[in-house]
């Protein structure tokens, strides 16, 4: 019954913007923190943005100042606003719970973001 459905990805030029959405089950949003991960071809999945129940946000250095994470609790939806996109942002983006020191054991399909130069 736990689900994660990412959407909003696409192909954009460098400098462009996208807003990703994640429709997730209430179980995911009941966690202390949720976030966005990404995985580029040939690389491991990495956490890029985190949002706690208290509203605190944190970002990987590579996206800081360009990405903004937010959520709509009533809609069980998590968002990632991505501005000033760079080719190195190209990856499949996933939403999931965030627990310090642990990697989630299951994932949704993700949404593809491709940034051309």
PDB file of C-alpha atoms in Angstrom:
ATOM      1  CA  UNK A   1       0.000   0.000   0.000  1.00  0.00           C
ATOM      2  CA  UNK A   2       3.049   2.263   0.196  1.00  0.00           C
ATOM      3  CA  UNK A   3       3.469   4.060  -3.099  1.00  0.00           C
ATOM      4  CA  UNK A   4       5.507   6.846  -4.654  1.00  0.00           C
ATOM      5  CA  UNK A   5       4.608   8.352  -8.016  1.00  0.00           C
ATOM      6  CA  UNK A   6       7.023  10.929  -9.394  1.00  0.00           C
ATOM      7  CA  UNK A   7       6.160  13.209 -12.308  1.00  0.00           C
ATOM      8  CA  UNK A   8       7.116  16.497 -13.931  1.00  0.00           C
ATOM      9  CA  UNK A   9      10.409  15.534 -15.492  1.00  0.00           C
ATOM     10  CA  UNK A  10      11.314  16.337 -19.049  1.00  0.00           C
ATOM     11  CA  UNK A  11      13.928  17.641 -21.434  1.00  0.00           C
ATOM     12  CA  UNK A  12      15.019  21.246 -20.935  1.00  0.00           C
ATOM     13  CA  UNK A  13      17.900  23.470 -21.957  1.00  0.00           C
ATOM     14  CA  UNK A  14      20.572  24.546 -19.511  1.00  0.00           C
ATOM     15  CA  UNK A  15      19.340  27.457 -17.435  1.00  0.00           C
ATOM     16  CA  UNK A  16      15.748  26.304 -17.606  1.00  0.00           C
ATOM     17  CA  UNK A  17      13.395  25.220 -14.832  1.00  0.00           C
ATOM     18  CA  UNK A  18      11.227  22.260 -13.927  1.00  0.00           C
ATOM     19  CA  UNK A  19       8.958  21.425 -11.016  1.00  0.00           C
ATOM     20  CA  UNK A  20       8.814  17.802  -9.985  1.00  0.00           C
ATOM     21  CA  UNK A  21       5.902  16.325  -8.070  1.00  0.00           C
ATOM     22  CA  UNK A  22       5.686  13.224  -5.924  1.00  0.00           C
ATOM     23  CA  UNK A  23       2.324  11.745  -5.022  1.00  0.00           C
ATOM     24  CA  UNK A  24       3.035   9.459  -2.101  1.00  0.00           C
ATOM     25  CA  UNK A  25       1.129   7.439   0.447  1.00  0.00           C
ATOM     26  CA  UNK A  26       0.503   8.890   3.890  1.00  0.00           C
ATOM     27  CA  UNK A  27       2.973   6.386   5.287  1.00  0.00           C
ATOM     28  CA  UNK A  28       5.818   8.185   3.524  1.00  0.00           C
ATOM     29  CA  UNK A  29       4.785  11.610   4.780  1.00  0.00           C
ATOM     30  CA  UNK A  30       4.372  10.365   8.332  1.00  0.00           C
ATOM     31  CA  UNK A  31       8.166  10.073   8.582  1.00  0.00           C
ATOM     32  CA  UNK A  32      10.276  12.710  10.286  1.00  0.00           C
ATOM     33  CA  UNK A  33      11.810  13.668   6.961  1.00  0.00           C
ATOM     34  CA  UNK A  34      11.180  13.191   3.259  1.00  0.00           C
ATOM     35  CA  UNK A  35      13.334  14.072   0.331  1.00  0.00           C
ATOM     36  CA  UNK A  36      14.360  13.902  -3.264  1.00  0.00           C
ATOM     37  CA  UNK A  37      17.080  11.628  -4.556  1.00  0.00           C
ATOM     38  CA  UNK A  38      18.591  11.345  -7.998  1.00  0.00           C
ATOM     39  CA  UNK A  39      20.611   8.814  -9.916  1.00  0.00           C
ATOM     40  CA  UNK A  40      22.632   9.644 -13.002  1.00  0.00           C
ATOM     41  CA  UNK A  41      23.740   6.932 -15.438  1.00  0.00           C
ATOM     42  CA  UNK A  42      26.610   4.902 -14.022  1.00  0.00           C
ATOM     43  CA  UNK A  43      26.446   6.612 -10.633  1.00  0.00           C
ATOM     44  CA  UNK A  44      24.953   5.739  -7.281  1.00  0.00           C
ATOM     45  CA  UNK A  45      21.751   7.300  -6.058  1.00  0.00           C
ATOM     46  CA  UNK A  46      22.283  10.454  -4.023  1.00  0.00           C
ATOM     47  CA  UNK A  47      20.122  12.568  -1.741  1.00  0.00           C
ATOM     48  CA  UNK A  48      19.768  16.114  -3.060  1.00  0.00           C
ATOM     49  CA  UNK A  49      17.044  17.718  -0.926  1.00  0.00           C
ATOM     50  CA  UNK A  50      15.442  17.019   2.460  1.00  0.00           C
ATOM     51  CA  UNK A  51      12.359  18.402   4.203  1.00  0.00           C
ATOM     52  CA  UNK A  52      11.574  17.635   7.849  1.00  0.00           C
ATOM     53  CA  UNK A  53       8.177  17.619   9.544  1.00  0.00           C
ATOM     54  CA  UNK A  54       9.198  20.864  11.220  1.00  0.00           C
ATOM     55  CA  UNK A  55       9.807  22.551   7.882  1.00  0.00           C
ATOM     56  CA  UNK A  56      13.596  22.500   7.914  1.00  0.00           C
ATOM     57  CA  UNK A  57      15.201  22.051   4.509  1.00  0.00           C
ATOM     58  CA  UNK A  58      18.649  20.943   3.508  1.00  0.00           C
ATOM     59  CA  UNK A  59      20.336  20.461   0.167  1.00  0.00           C
ATOM     60  CA  UNK A  60      23.336  18.835  -1.368  1.00  0.00           C
ATOM     61  CA  UNK A  61      26.048  21.338  -2.207  1.00  0.00           C
ATOM     62  CA  UNK A  62      25.599  20.595  -5.900  1.00  0.00           C
ATOM     63  CA  UNK A  63      22.022  21.942  -5.941  1.00  0.00           C
ATOM     64  CA  UNK A  64      22.053  24.480  -3.110  1.00  0.00           C
ATOM     65  CA  UNK A  65      20.656  27.823  -4.185  1.00  0.00           C
ATOM     66  CA  UNK A  66      18.998  26.353  -7.265  1.00  0.00           C
ATOM     67  CA  UNK A  67      16.535  23.742  -5.966  1.00  0.00           C
ATOM     68  CA  UNK A  68      13.706  24.193  -3.464  1.00  0.00           C
ATOM     69  CA  UNK A  69      11.834  21.355  -1.759  1.00  0.00           C
ATOM     70  CA  UNK A  70       8.292  21.785  -0.449  1.00  0.00           C
ATOM     71  CA  UNK A  71       5.166  19.764   0.241  1.00  0.00           C
ATOM     72  CA  UNK A  72       1.397  19.964   0.337  1.00  0.00           C
ATOM     73  CA  UNK A  73       0.349  17.827   3.281  1.00  0.00           C
ATOM     74  CA  UNK A  74      -3.342  17.809   2.354  1.00  0.00           C
ATOM     75  CA  UNK A  75      -2.511  16.418  -1.081  1.00  0.00           C
ATOM     76  CA  UNK A  76       0.220  14.032   0.098  1.00  0.00           C
ATOM     77  CA  UNK A  77       2.429  15.628  -2.520  1.00  0.00           C
ATOM     78  CA  UNK A  78       6.094  16.555  -2.387  1.00  0.00           C
ATOM     79  CA  UNK A  79       7.609  19.062  -4.805  1.00  0.00           C
ATOM     80  CA  UNK A  80      11.037  19.957  -6.078  1.00  0.00           C
ATOM     81  CA  UNK A  81      11.402  23.294  -7.841  1.00  0.00           C
ATOM     82  CA  UNK A  82      14.503  23.143 -10.002  1.00  0.00           C
ATOM     83  CA  UNK A  83      15.926  26.389 -11.386  1.00  0.00           C
ATOM     84  CA  UNK A  84      19.069  27.236 -13.315  1.00  0.00           C
ATOM     85  CA  UNK A  85      19.363  23.647 -14.430  1.00  0.00           C
ATOM     86  CA  UNK A  86      22.725  22.326 -15.549  1.00  0.00           C
ATOM     87  CA  UNK A  87      23.597  19.333 -17.734  1.00  0.00           C
ATOM     88  CA  UNK A  88      25.025  17.613 -14.655  1.00  0.00           C
ATOM     89  CA  UNK A  89      21.522  17.651 -13.144  1.00  0.00           C
ATOM     90  CA  UNK A  90      20.517  15.048 -15.713  1.00  0.00           C
ATOM     91  CA  UNK A  91      19.279  12.021 -13.776  1.00  0.00           C
ATOM     92  CA  UNK A  92      16.252  10.050 -12.718  1.00  0.00           C
ATOM     93  CA  UNK A  93      14.705  11.758  -9.700  1.00  0.00           C
ATOM     94  CA  UNK A  94      12.965   9.881  -6.892  1.00  0.00           C
ATOM     95  CA  UNK A  95      11.103  10.831  -3.741  1.00  0.00           C
ATOM     96  CA  UNK A  96      11.316   8.806  -0.552  1.00  0.00           C
ATOM     97  CA  UNK A  97      11.659   8.937   3.180  1.00  0.00           C
ATOM     98  CA  UNK A  98      14.894  10.187   4.680  1.00  0.00           C
ATOM     99  CA  UNK A  99      16.440   8.585   7.735  1.00  0.00           C
ATOM    100  CA  UNK A 100      19.906   9.556   8.881  1.00  0.00           C
ATOM    101  CA  UNK A 101      22.416   6.847   8.129  1.00  0.00           C
ATOM    102  CA  UNK A 102      20.009   4.647   6.154  1.00  0.00           C
ATOM    103  CA  UNK A 103      19.096   4.120   2.521  1.00  0.00           C
ATOM    104  CA  UNK A 104      15.449   3.380   1.647  1.00  0.00           C
ATOM    105  CA  UNK A 105      14.771  -0.229   0.723  1.00  0.00           C
ATOM    106  CA  UNK A 106      12.174   0.372  -1.978  1.00  0.00           C
ATOM    107  CA  UNK A 107      11.627   2.994  -4.658  1.00  0.00           C
ATOM    108  CA  UNK A 108       9.109   4.250  -7.193  1.00  0.00           C
ATOM    109  CA  UNK A 109       9.750   4.536 -10.916  1.00  0.00           C
ATOM    110  CA  UNK A 110      11.221   8.026 -10.689  1.00  0.00           C
ATOM    111  CA  UNK A 111      10.962  10.769 -13.284  1.00  0.00           C
ATOM    112  CA  UNK A 112      13.611  11.504 -15.895  1.00  0.00           C
ATOM    113  CA  UNK A 113      15.181  14.952 -16.041  1.00  0.00           C
ATOM    114  CA  UNK A 114      17.410  15.681 -19.013  1.00  0.00           C
ATOM    115  CA  UNK A 115      19.227  18.997 -19.353  1.00  0.00           C
ATOM    116  CA  UNK A 116      20.851  19.843 -22.662  1.00  0.00           C
ATOM    117  CA  UNK A 117      23.781  22.228 -23.039  1.00  0.00           C
TER     118      UNK A 117
END
